[in-house]
Amino acid sequence: HLADASGTPRVRVGKAFAVDSAGGRSAVAMVARDGRFCVQVSREILAQAPYPLAIDPTLRPEFGMDEPVIVPESGFHSSPTVAWNGTHWLVVWTEWFAVFDSPEDVVAARVSTEGRVLDPFGIFISTEEVPTAPAAASNGRDFLVVWAAWNSDTGVGIHGARVTADGRVADWNPGPDSEVWAIAVHGRTVYVGGTFTAIAGRPQRYLAALDAVTGALTAWNPRPDLHVTALTVRGRTVYAGGDFR
């Protein structure tokens, strides 16, 4: 094992073999001498091998056990979204691994301004069945990630979690009494629409604005007369679509 000036292992030198033209392989000695590596081939190998004769040493990069090698993630990935807290980015997506027949997950990773992935193994935020439409926002320090998820007992509901600046997952749950069909995040406000008539412990029909940090219901109440199924925010305006008049 060879290290650099800092003592960090960089190169691994292993066994060497003499390989002849017939494919025969014979072990040969690898010797360190005067700051160099020398290969010593015995007289017997030189005399008996069909030529040409090649030397095949083992020379490989050295990776420490605590230094993960980043490779493309397997599985299916979709619905990416991103938020910025003034220091780094949080990239959020859903992923599913067909080979394991696993439920779809909501996963995230922090990325530095230089493009370095700070969470190479990902931050697993949720393992709910069939999450859709993830969205993310930040209050300038931590992040809020919200998504919709289907449940056979309650239908589509809103789910959320806070992700702290150091990559830890914390709870966030406004607890709607019925289905949520649309989610839009703007700044530190989460807009939700659906068939609910109460959310965050207070009566509110079909459309609500929640504090992205606490999950508390804000004073905003446009009072649609029926279900809301689509939402988007542009500037200071919230656009909603649904069954209302």
Coordinates of N, CA and C in Angstrom, one line a residue:
H1 N 0.8 -1.2 0.0 CA 0.0 0.0 0.0 C 0.9 1.2 0.0
L2 N 0.6 2.2 -0.9 CA 1.5 3.4 -1.0 C 0.6 4.6 -0.7
A3 N 1.2 5.4 0.2 CA 0.4 6.6 0.6 C 1.1 7.9 0.1
D4 N 0.3 9.0 0.1 CA 0.9 10.3 -0.3 C 1.6 10.9 0.9
A5 N 2.0 12.2 0.7 CA 2.7 12.9 1.7 C 1.9 13.1 3.0
S6 N 0.6 13.1 2.9 CA -0.3 13.3 4.0 C -0.5 11.9 4.8
G7 N -0.1 10.8 4.2 CA -0.3 9.5 4.9 C -1.6 8.8 4.4
T8 N -2.3 9.4 3.4 CA -3.5 8.8 2.9 C -3.1 7.8 1.9
P9 N -3.6 6.5 2.0 CA -3.3 5.5 1.0 C -3.9 5.8 -0.4
R10 N -3.1 5.7 -1.4 CA -3.5 6.1 -2.7 C -3.4 4.9 -3.7
V11 N -2.3 4.0 -3.6 CA -2.1 3.0 -4.6 C -1.9 1.7 -3.9
R12 N -2.5 0.6 -4.4 CA -2.3 -0.7 -3.9 C -1.5 -1.5 -4.9
V13 N -0.4 -2.1 -4.5 CA 0.4 -2.9 -5.3 C 0.3 -4.4 -4.8
G14 N -0.1 -5.3 -5.7 CA -0.3 -6.7 -5.3 C 0.6 -7.6 -6.0
K15 N 0.1 -8.9 -6.2 CA 0.8 -9.9 -6.9 C 1.1 -9.6 -8.3
A16 N 2.2 -10.2 -8.9 CA 2.5 -10.1 -10.3 C 2.6 -11.4 -10.9
F17 N 2.3 -11.5 -12.2 CA 2.3 -12.8 -12.9 C 3.0 -12.6 -14.2
A18 N 3.7 -13.7 -14.6 CA 4.3 -13.8 -16.0 C 3.3 -14.5 -16.8
V19 N 2.8 -13.9 -17.9 CA 1.8 -14.6 -18.8 C 2.5 -14.9 -20.1
D20 N 2.5 -16.1 -20.5 CA 3.1 -16.5 -21.8 C 2.1 -16.5 -22.9
S21 N 2.6 -16.8 -24.1 CA 1.7 -16.8 -25.3 C 0.7 -17.9 -25.3
A22 N 0.9 -18.9 -24.5 CA -0.1 -20.0 -24.5 C -1.2 -19.7 -23.4
G23 N -1.1 -18.6 -22.7 CA -2.0 -18.3 -21.7 C -1.6 -18.8 -20.3
G24 N -0.5 -19.4 -20.2 CA 0.0 -19.8 -18.9 C 0.4 -18.7 -18.0
R25 N 0.1 -18.8 -16.7 CA 0.3 -17.7 -15.7 C 1.2 -18.3 -14.6
S26 N 2.3 -17.6 -14.3 CA 3.2 -18.0 -13.3 C 3.5 -16.9 -12.3
A27 N 3.3 -17.1 -11.0 CA 3.6 -16.0 -10.1 C 5.1 -15.6 -10.1
V28 N 5.3 -14.3 -10.0 CA 6.7 -13.8 -9.9 C 6.8 -12.9 -8.8
A29 N 8.0 -12.6 -8.3 CA 8.2 -11.8 -7.1 C 8.2 -10.3 -7.5
M30 N 7.5 -9.5 -6.6 CA 7.5 -8.0 -6.7 C 8.3 -7.5 -5.6
V31 N 9.4 -6.8 -5.8 CA 10.4 -6.4 -4.8 C 10.5 -4.9 -4.9
A32 N 10.5 -4.3 -3.7 CA 10.8 -2.8 -3.6 C 12.3 -2.7 -3.4
R33 N 12.9 -1.8 -4.3 CA 14.4 -1.6 -4.2 C 14.7 -0.2 -4.6
D34 N 15.4 0.5 -3.7 CA 15.8 1.9 -4.0 C 14.7 2.8 -4.5
G35 N 13.5 2.7 -3.8 CA 12.4 3.5 -4.1 C 11.6 3.1 -5.4
R36 N 11.9 1.9 -5.9 CA 11.2 1.4 -7.1 C 10.7 0.0 -6.8
F37 N 9.8 -0.4 -7.7 CA 9.3 -1.8 -7.6 C 10.0 -2.6 -8.8
C38 N 10.5 -3.7 -8.5 CA 11.2 -4.6 -9.5 C 10.5 -5.9 -9.5
V39 N 10.3 -6.5 -10.7 CA 9.7 -7.8 -10.9 C 10.9 -8.8 -11.1
Q40 N 10.9 -9.8 -10.3 CA 12.0 -10.9 -10.5 C 11.3 -12.1 -11.1
V41 N 11.8 -12.5 -12.3 CA 11.3 -13.7 -13.0 C 12.4 -14.7 -12.9
S42 N 12.0 -15.9 -12.4 CA 13.0 -17.0 -12.2 C 13.5 -17.5 -13.6
R43 N 14.7 -18.1 -13.5 CA 15.3 -18.7 -14.7 C 14.4 -19.8 -15.3
E44 N 13.7 -20.6 -14.4 CA 12.9 -21.7 -14.9 C 11.8 -21.1 -15.8
I45 N 11.1 -20.0 -15.4 CA 10.0 -19.4 -16.2 C 10.6 -18.9 -17.5
L46 N 11.7 -18.2 -17.4 CA 12.3 -17.7 -18.7 C 12.7 -18.8 -19.6
A47 N 13.1 -19.9 -19.1 CA 13.6 -21.0 -20.0 C 12.4 -21.8 -20.6
Q48 N 11.3 -22.0 -19.8 CA 10.3 -22.9 -20.2 C 9.1 -22.2 -20.9
A49 N 8.9 -20.9 -20.7 CA 7.7 -20.2 -21.3 C 7.8 -20.0 -22.8
P50 N 6.7 -20.3 -23.5 CA 6.6 -19.9 -24.9 C 6.4 -18.4 -25.0
Y51 N 7.3 -17.8 -25.9 CA 7.3 -16.4 -26.0 C 6.3 -15.9 -27.1
P52 N 5.9 -14.6 -27.0 CA 6.3 -13.6 -26.1 C 5.8 -13.8 -24.7
L53 N 6.5 -13.1 -23.7 CA 6.2 -13.2 -22.3 C 5.8 -11.8 -21.8
A54 N 4.7 -11.7 -21.1 CA 4.2 -10.4 -20.6 C 4.2 -10.5 -19.0
I55 N 4.4 -9.4 -18.4 CA 4.3 -9.2 -17.0 C 3.0 -8.5 -16.6
D56 N 2.3 -9.1 -15.7 CA 0.9 -8.6 -15.4 C 0.9 -8.3 -13.9
P57 N 1.3 -7.1 -13.4 CA 1.3 -6.8 -12.0 C -0.1 -6.3 -11.6
T58 N -0.4 -6.3 -10.3 CA -1.6 -5.8 -9.7 C -1.4 -4.4 -9.2
L59 N -1.9 -3.4 -9.9 CA -1.8 -2.0 -9.6 C -3.1 -1.4 -9.6
R60 N -3.6 -0.9 -8.4 CA -5.0 -0.4 -8.3 C -5.1 0.8 -7.4
P61 N -6.1 1.7 -7.7 CA -6.3 2.8 -6.7 C -6.7 2.3 -5.4
E62 N -6.3 3.0 -4.3 CA -6.6 2.6 -3.0 C -7.8 3.4 -2.5
F63 N -8.8 2.7 -2.0 CA -10.0 3.4 -1.5 C -10.2 3.0 0.0
G64 N -10.3 4.0 0.9 CA -10.5 3.7 2.2 C -12.0 3.2 2.5
M65 N -12.2 2.5 3.5 CA -13.5 2.0 3.8 C -14.5 3.1 4.1
D66 N -14.1 4.3 4.5 CA -14.9 5.4 4.8 C -15.0 6.4 3.6
E67 N -14.6 6.0 2.4 CA -14.6 6.8 1.3 C -15.5 6.2 0.2
P68 N -16.8 6.4 0.2 CA -17.7 5.8 -0.8 C -17.3 6.2 -2.2
V69 N -17.5 5.2 -3.1 CA -17.3 5.5 -4.5 C -18.7 5.8 -5.1
I70 N -18.8 7.0 -5.7 CA -20.1 7.4 -6.2 C -20.4 6.9 -7.6
V71 N -21.5 6.1 -7.7 CA -21.9 5.6 -9.0 C -23.3 5.9 -9.2
P72 N -23.8 5.9 -10.5 CA -25.2 6.1 -10.7 C -26.1 5.2 -9.9
E73 N -27.2 5.7 -9.3 CA -28.1 4.9 -8.5 C -29.0 4.1 -9.5
S74 N -29.3 2.9 -9.1 CA -30.2 2.0 -9.8 C -31.6 2.3 -9.5
G75 N -32.6 1.7 -10.2 CA -34.0 1.9 -9.9 C -34.5 3.0 -10.8
F76 N -35.8 3.4 -10.5 CA -36.5 4.4 -11.3 C -36.6 5.6 -10.5
H77 N -36.3 6.8 -11.0 CA -36.3 8.1 -10.3 C -37.2 9.1 -11.1
S78 N -38.0 9.8 -10.3 CA -38.9 10.7 -11.0 C -39.3 11.9 -10.1
S79 N -40.0 12.8 -10.6 CA -40.5 14.0 -9.9 C -39.5 14.8 -9.1
P80 N -38.4 15.2 -9.7 CA -37.4 15.9 -9.0 C -37.9 17.4 -8.6
T81 N -37.4 17.9 -7.5 CA -37.7 19.3 -7.1 C -36.5 19.7 -6.3
V82 N -36.3 21.0 -6.1 CA -35.1 21.5 -5.4 C -35.5 22.8 -4.6
A83 N -34.8 23.0 -3.5 CA -34.9 24.2 -2.7 C -33.5 24.6 -2.2
W84 N -33.4 25.9 -1.9 CA -32.1 26.6 -1.6 C -32.3 27.2 -0.2
N85 N -31.4 27.0 0.7 CA -31.5 27.7 2.0 C -30.5 28.8 2.3
G86 N -29.8 29.2 1.2 CA -28.8 30.2 1.3 C -27.4 29.7 1.5
T87 N -27.3 28.4 1.8 CA -26.0 27.7 2.0 C -25.8 26.6 1.0
H88 N -26.8 25.7 0.9 CA -26.7 24.6 -0.1 C -28.1 24.3 -0.6
W89 N -28.1 23.4 -1.6 CA -29.4 23.0 -2.2 C -29.8 21.7 -1.6
L90 N -31.2 21.5 -1.6 CA -31.8 20.2 -1.2 C -32.5 19.7 -2.5
V91 N -32.0 18.6 -3.0 CA -32.7 18.0 -4.2 C -33.5 16.8 -3.7
V92 N -34.8 16.8 -4.1 CA -35.7 15.8 -3.7 C -36.3 15.0 -4.9
W93 N -36.5 13.8 -4.7 CA -37.1 13.0 -5.8 C -37.8 11.7 -5.2
T94 N -38.5 11.0 -6.1 CA -39.1 9.7 -5.7 C -38.4 8.6 -6.4
E95 N -38.2 7.5 -5.8 CA -37.5 6.4 -6.4 C -38.2 5.1 -6.1
W96 N -38.0 4.1 -7.0 CA -38.6 2.8 -6.9 C -37.7 1.8 -7.5
F97 N -37.5 0.6 -6.7 CA -36.6 -0.4 -7.2 C -37.4 -1.6 -7.5
A98 N -37.6 -1.9 -8.8 CA -38.5 -3.0 -9.3 C -38.0 -4.3 -8.9
V99 N -36.6 -4.5 -8.8 CA -36.1 -5.8 -8.5 C -36.4 -6.2 -7.1
F100 N -36.6 -5.3 -6.2 CA -37.0 -5.6 -4.8 C -38.5 -5.6 -4.6
D101 N -39.3 -5.2 -5.6 CA -40.7 -5.0 -5.5 C -41.0 -4.1 -4.3
S102 N -40.3 -3.1 -4.1 CA -40.4 -2.2 -2.9 C -41.4 -1.1 -3.2
P103 N -41.9 -0.5 -2.1 CA -42.7 0.7 -2.3 C -41.9 1.9 -2.7
E104 N -42.5 2.9 -3.3 CA -41.8 4.0 -3.8 C -41.4 4.9 -2.6
D105 N -40.2 5.5 -2.6 CA -39.7 6.3 -1.5 C -39.5 7.7 -1.9
V106 N -39.6 8.6 -0.9 CA -39.2 10.0 -1.1 C -37.8 10.2 -0.6
V107 N -36.9 10.6 -1.4 CA -35.5 10.6 -1.0 C -34.9 12.0 -1.4
A108 N -33.9 12.4 -0.6 CA -33.3 13.8 -0.9 C -31.8 13.7 -0.7
A109 N -31.1 14.7 -1.1 CA -29.7 14.8 -0.9 C -29.3 16.3 -0.9
R110 N -28.4 16.7 0.0 CA -27.9 18.1 0.0 C -26.8 18.2 -1.0
V111 N -26.7 19.3 -1.7 CA -25.7 19.6 -2.7 C -25.1 20.9 -2.5
S112 N -23.7 21.0 -2.4 CA -23.0 22.2 -2.1 C -23.1 23.1 -3.4
T113 N -22.7 24.4 -3.2 CA -22.6 25.3 -4.3 C -21.6 24.9 -5.3
E114 N -20.6 24.1 -4.9 CA -19.6 23.6 -5.9 C -20.1 22.4 -6.6
G115 N -21.3 21.9 -6.3 CA -21.9 20.7 -6.9 C -21.5 19.4 -6.3
R116 N -20.9 19.5 -5.1 CA -20.6 18.2 -4.3 C -21.8 17.7 -3.6
V117 N -22.0 16.4 -3.7 CA -23.1 15.7 -3.0 C -22.7 15.5 -1.6
L118 N -23.5 16.1 -0.7 CA -23.2 16.0 0.8 C -23.7 14.8 1.4
D119 N -24.7 14.2 0.8 CA -25.3 13.0 1.3 C -25.3 11.9 0.2
P120 N -24.1 11.2 0.1 CA -24.0 10.3 -1.0 C -24.9 9.1 -1.0
F121 N -25.3 8.7 0.2 CA -26.2 7.6 0.4 C -27.7 8.0 0.4
G122 N -28.0 9.3 0.3 CA -29.3 9.9 0.3 C -29.9 10.0 1.7
I123 N -30.9 10.9 1.7 CA -31.7 11.0 3.0 C -33.1 10.5 2.7
F124 N -33.4 9.3 3.3 CA -34.7 8.7 3.1 C -35.7 9.4 4.0
I125 N -36.6 10.1 3.3 CA -37.6 10.9 4.0 C -38.9 10.2 4.3
S126 N -39.3 9.3 3.4 CA -40.6 8.6 3.5 C -40.5 7.3 2.7
T127 N -41.2 6.3 3.2 CA -41.4 5.0 2.5 C -42.9 4.7 2.4
E128 N -43.7 5.8 2.2 CA -45.1 5.7 2.0 C -45.4 5.0 0.7
E129 N -46.6 4.3 0.5 CA -47.0 3.8 -0.7 C -47.3 4.9 -1.7
V130 N -46.7 4.8 -2.9 CA -47.0 5.6 -4.1 C -47.1 7.1 -3.7
P131 N -45.9 7.7 -3.4 CA -45.9 9.2 -3.2 C -45.9 9.9 -4.5
T132 N -46.5 11.0 -4.6 CA -46.5 11.8 -5.8 C -46.3 13.3 -5.5
A133 N -45.9 14.0 -6.5 CA -45.8 15.5 -6.5 C -45.1 16.0 -5.3
P134 N -43.8 15.6 -5.1 CA -43.1 16.2 -4.0 C -42.7 17.7 -4.3
A135 N -42.7 18.5 -3.2 CA -42.3 19.9 -3.4 C -41.5 20.2 -2.2
A136 N -40.6 21.2 -2.3 CA -39.7 21.6 -1.2 C -39.5 23.1 -1.1
A137 N -39.3 23.5 0.1 CA -39.1 25.0 0.3 C -38.1 25.1 1.6
S138 N -37.6 26.3 1.8 CA -36.7 26.5 2.9 C -37.1 27.8 3.6
N139 N -36.8 27.9 4.9 CA -37.0 29.1 5.7 C -35.7 29.9 5.8
G140 N -34.7 29.5 5.0 CA -33.4 30.1 5.1 C -32.4 29.4 5.9
R141 N -32.9 28.3 6.5 CA -32.1 27.4 7.4 C -32.4 26.0 7.1
D142 N -33.6 25.5 7.6 CA -34.0 24.2 7.3 C -34.9 24.1 6.1
F143 N -35.3 22.8 5.8 CA -36.2 22.6 4.6 C -37.5 21.9 5.0
L144 N -38.5 22.2 4.2 CA -39.7 21.4 4.3 C -40.0 20.7 3.0
V145 N -40.2 19.4 3.1 CA -40.6 18.6 2.0 C -42.0 18.0 2.2
V146 N -42.9 18.2 1.2 CA -44.2 17.7 1.2 C -44.5 16.9 0.0
W147 N -45.5 16.0 0.1 CA -45.8 15.2 -1.0 C -47.2 14.6 -0.7
A148 N -47.9 14.1 -1.8 CA -49.2 13.4 -1.6 C -48.9 11.9 -1.7
A149 N -49.7 11.2 -1.0 CA -49.6 9.7 -1.0 C -50.9 9.0 -0.8
W150 N -51.1 7.9 -1.6 CA -52.3 7.2 -1.6 C -52.3 6.2 -0.5
N151 N -53.5 6.1 0.2 CA -53.7 5.1 1.3 C -55.1 4.4 1.0
S152 N -55.1 3.1 1.0 CA -56.4 2.4 0.7 C -57.5 2.7 1.7
D153 N -57.2 3.1 2.9 CA -58.2 3.4 3.9 C -58.7 4.9 3.8
T154 N -57.7 5.8 3.6 CA -58.1 7.2 3.7 C -58.0 8.0 2.4
G155 N -57.5 7.3 1.3 CA -57.4 8.0 0.0 C -56.1 8.7 -0.1
V156 N -56.1 9.8 -0.8 CA -54.9 10.7 -1.0 C -54.8 11.6 0.2
G157 N -53.6 11.7 0.8 CA -53.4 12.6 1.9 C -52.1 13.4 1.8
I158 N -52.0 14.4 2.5 CA -50.8 15.2 2.5 C -49.8 14.7 3.5
H159 N -48.6 14.6 3.2 CA -47.5 14.2 4.1 C -46.4 15.2 4.0
G160 N -45.6 15.3 5.1 CA -44.5 16.2 5.0 C -43.5 15.9 6.1
A161 N -42.3 16.5 5.9 CA -41.3 16.3 6.9 C -40.3 17.5 6.8
R162 N -39.8 17.9 7.9 CA -38.7 18.9 7.9 C -37.4 18.2 7.8
V163 N -36.5 18.7 7.0 CA -35.2 18.3 6.9 C -34.3 19.4 7.4
T164 N -33.5 19.1 8.4 CA -32.7 20.2 9.0 C -31.5 20.5 8.1
A165 N -30.8 21.6 8.4 CA -29.7 22.0 7.6 C -28.6 21.0 7.6
D166 N -28.5 20.2 8.6 CA -27.4 19.2 8.7 C -27.9 17.8 8.2
G167 N -29.1 17.8 7.5 CA -29.5 16.5 6.9 C -30.3 15.6 7.7
R168 N -30.9 16.0 8.8 CA -31.7 15.1 9.6 C -33.2 15.4 9.3
V169 N -34.0 14.3 9.4 CA -35.4 14.4 9.1 C -36.2 14.6 10.4
A170 N -37.1 15.6 10.5 CA -37.9 15.9 11.6 C -39.4 15.8 11.2
D171 N -40.3 15.8 12.1 CA -41.7 15.6 11.8 C -42.4 16.9 11.3
W172 N -43.4 16.7 10.5 CA -44.3 17.8 10.1 C -45.6 17.2 9.6
N173 N -46.7 17.4 10.3 CA -47.9 16.7 10.0 C -49.2 17.6 10.3
P174 N -49.8 18.2 9.3 CA -50.9 19.1 9.5 C -52.2 18.3 9.7
G175 N -52.3 17.0 9.4 CA -53.4 16.2 9.8 C -54.7 16.5 9.1
P176 N -54.9 16.6 7.8 CA -56.2 16.9 7.2 C -57.2 15.8 7.5
D177 N -58.5 16.1 7.6 CA -59.5 15.1 7.9 C -59.9 14.3 6.7
S178 N -59.5 14.7 5.5 CA -59.8 13.9 4.3 C -58.7 14.1 3.2
E179 N -59.0 13.8 2.0 CA -58.0 13.7 1.0 C -57.4 15.1 0.6
V180 N -56.1 15.1 0.2 CA -55.4 16.2 -0.4 C -55.1 15.9 -1.8
W181 N -55.5 16.7 -2.8 CA -55.3 16.4 -4.2 C -54.2 17.3 -4.8
A182 N -53.9 18.4 -4.2 CA -52.9 19.3 -4.8 C -52.1 20.0 -3.7
I183 N -50.8 20.2 -4.1 CA -49.8 20.9 -3.2 C -49.0 21.9 -4.0
A184 N -48.8 23.0 -3.4 CA -47.9 24.0 -4.0 C -47.1 24.7 -2.9
V185 N -45.8 24.9 -3.0 CA -45.0 25.5 -2.0 C -44.5 26.8 -2.5
H186 N -44.6 27.9 -1.7 CA -44.1 29.2 -2.1 C -43.5 29.8 -0.9
G187 N -42.1 30.0 -0.9 CA -41.5 30.6 0.3 C -41.7 29.7 1.5
R188 N -42.2 30.3 2.6 CA -42.4 29.4 3.8 C -43.9 29.1 4.0
T189 N -44.6 29.1 2.8 CA -46.0 28.7 2.9 C -46.3 27.5 2.0
V190 N -47.1 26.6 2.5 CA -47.5 25.4 1.7 C -49.0 25.5 1.5
Y191 N -49.4 25.6 0.2 CA -50.8 25.6 -0.2 C -51.3 24.2 -0.5
V192 N -52.4 23.8 0.1 CA -53.0 22.5 -0.2 C -54.4 22.6 -0.6
G193 N -54.8 21.7 -1.5 CA -56.2 21.7 -1.9 C -56.7 20.2 -1.9
G194 N -58.0 20.1 -1.7 CA -58.6 18.7 -1.7 C -60.0 18.6 -1.3
T195 N -60.4 17.6 -0.6 CA -61.7 17.4 -0.1 C -61.9 17.5 1.4
F196 N -60.8 17.9 2.0 CA -60.9 18.1 3.5 C -61.8 19.3 3.9
T197 N -62.3 19.2 5.1 CA -63.1 20.3 5.7 C -62.4 20.8 7.0
A198 N -61.3 20.1 7.5 CA -60.6 20.6 8.6 C -59.1 20.2 8.4
I199 N -58.2 21.0 8.9 CA -56.8 20.8 8.7 C -56.0 21.5 9.8
A200 N -55.0 21.0 10.3 CA -54.2 21.6 11.4 C -55.0 21.9 12.6
G201 N -56.0 21.0 12.8 CA -56.8 21.2 14.0 C -57.9 22.2 14.0
R202 N -58.1 22.8 12.8 CA -59.1 23.9 12.7 C -60.0 23.6 11.5
P203 N -61.3 24.1 11.5 CA -62.1 24.0 10.3 C -61.6 24.8 9.2
Q204 N -61.5 24.2 8.0 CA -61.2 25.0 6.8 C -61.5 24.0 5.6
R205 N -62.3 24.6 4.7 CA -62.8 23.7 3.6 C -62.0 23.8 2.3
Y206 N -61.5 22.7 1.8 CA -61.0 22.5 0.5 C -59.7 23.2 0.1
L207 N -59.4 24.3 0.7 CA -58.2 25.0 0.3 C -57.6 25.7 1.5
A208 N -56.3 25.6 1.7 CA -55.6 26.1 3.0 C -54.2 26.5 2.7
A209 N -53.7 27.4 3.5 CA -52.3 27.7 3.5 C -51.7 27.4 4.9
L210 N -50.6 26.6 4.9 CA -49.9 26.2 6.1 C -48.5 26.7 6.2
D211 N -48.1 27.0 7.5 CA -46.8 27.4 7.7 C -45.8 26.3 7.4
A212 N -44.8 26.5 6.6 CA -43.9 25.5 6.2 C -43.0 24.9 7.3
V213 N -42.9 25.7 8.4 CA -42.0 25.3 9.5 C -42.8 24.6 10.6
T214 N -43.9 25.1 11.0 CA -44.7 24.6 12.1 C -45.9 23.7 11.6
G215 N -46.4 23.9 10.4 CA -47.6 23.2 10.0 C -48.9 23.8 10.4
A216 N -48.8 25.0 11.0 CA -50.0 25.7 11.5 C -50.7 26.3 10.4
L217 N -52.0 26.4 10.5 CA -52.9 27.0 9.5 C -52.7 28.5 9.6
T218 N -52.6 29.2 8.4 CA -52.5 30.6 8.4 C -53.9 31.2 8.3
A219 N -54.0 32.6 8.3 CA -55.3 33.3 8.2 C -55.9 33.3 6.8
W220 N -55.1 32.9 5.8 CA -55.6 32.9 4.4 C -56.7 31.9 4.2
N221 N -57.9 32.4 3.7 CA -59.0 31.5 3.5 C -59.9 32.0 2.4
P222 N -59.7 31.5 1.2 CA -60.5 32.0 0.0 C -61.9 31.4 0.0
R223 N -62.2 30.3 0.8 CA -63.5 29.7 0.9 C -64.1 29.2 -0.4
P224 N -63.4 28.3 -1.1 CA -64.1 27.7 -2.3 C -65.3 26.9 -1.8
D225 N -66.3 26.7 -2.7 CA -67.5 26.0 -2.3 C -67.5 24.5 -2.6
L226 N -66.4 24.0 -3.2 CA -66.3 22.6 -3.5 C -64.8 22.3 -3.6
H227 N -64.6 21.0 -4.0 CA -63.2 20.5 -4.0 C -62.2 21.2 -4.8
V228 N -60.9 21.2 -4.4 CA -59.8 21.8 -5.1 C -58.9 20.6 -5.6
T229 N -58.6 20.6 -6.9 CA -57.8 19.5 -7.4 C -56.5 19.9 -8.1
A230 N -56.3 21.2 -8.2 CA -55.0 21.6 -8.8 C -54.6 23.0 -8.2
L231 N -53.3 23.2 -8.1 CA -52.8 24.4 -7.5 C -51.4 24.8 -8.1
T232 N -51.2 26.0 -8.3 CA -49.9 26.6 -8.6 C -49.8 28.0 -8.1
V233 N -48.6 28.5 -7.9 CA -48.3 29.8 -7.4 C -47.4 30.5 -8.4
R234 N -47.8 31.7 -8.8 CA -47.0 32.6 -9.6 C -46.9 34.0 -9.0
G235 N -45.7 34.3 -8.5 CA -45.6 35.6 -7.9 C -46.4 35.7 -6.6
R236 N -47.3 36.7 -6.5 CA -48.2 36.8 -5.3 C -49.5 36.2 -5.5
T237 N -49.7 35.5 -6.6 CA -51.1 35.0 -6.9 C -51.1 33.4 -6.9
V238 N -52.1 32.9 -6.2 CA -52.4 31.5 -6.1 C -53.5 31.1 -7.1
Y239 N -53.2 30.2 -8.0 CA -54.2 29.7 -9.0 C -54.6 28.3 -8.6
A240 N -56.0 28.2 -8.5 CA -56.6 26.9 -8.1 C -57.6 26.4 -9.2
G241 N -57.6 25.1 -9.3 CA -58.6 24.5 -10.2 C -59.4 23.4 -9.4
G242 N -60.6 23.1 -9.9 CA -61.3 22.1 -9.2 C -62.8 22.1 -9.5
D243 N -63.6 21.6 -8.6 CA -65.1 21.5 -8.9 C -65.9 22.7 -8.4
F244 N -65.2 23.7 -7.8 CA -65.9 24.8 -7.2 C -66.3 25.8 -8.4
R245 N -67.3 26.7 -8.0 CA -67.8 27.7 -8.9 C -67.0 29.0 -8.8

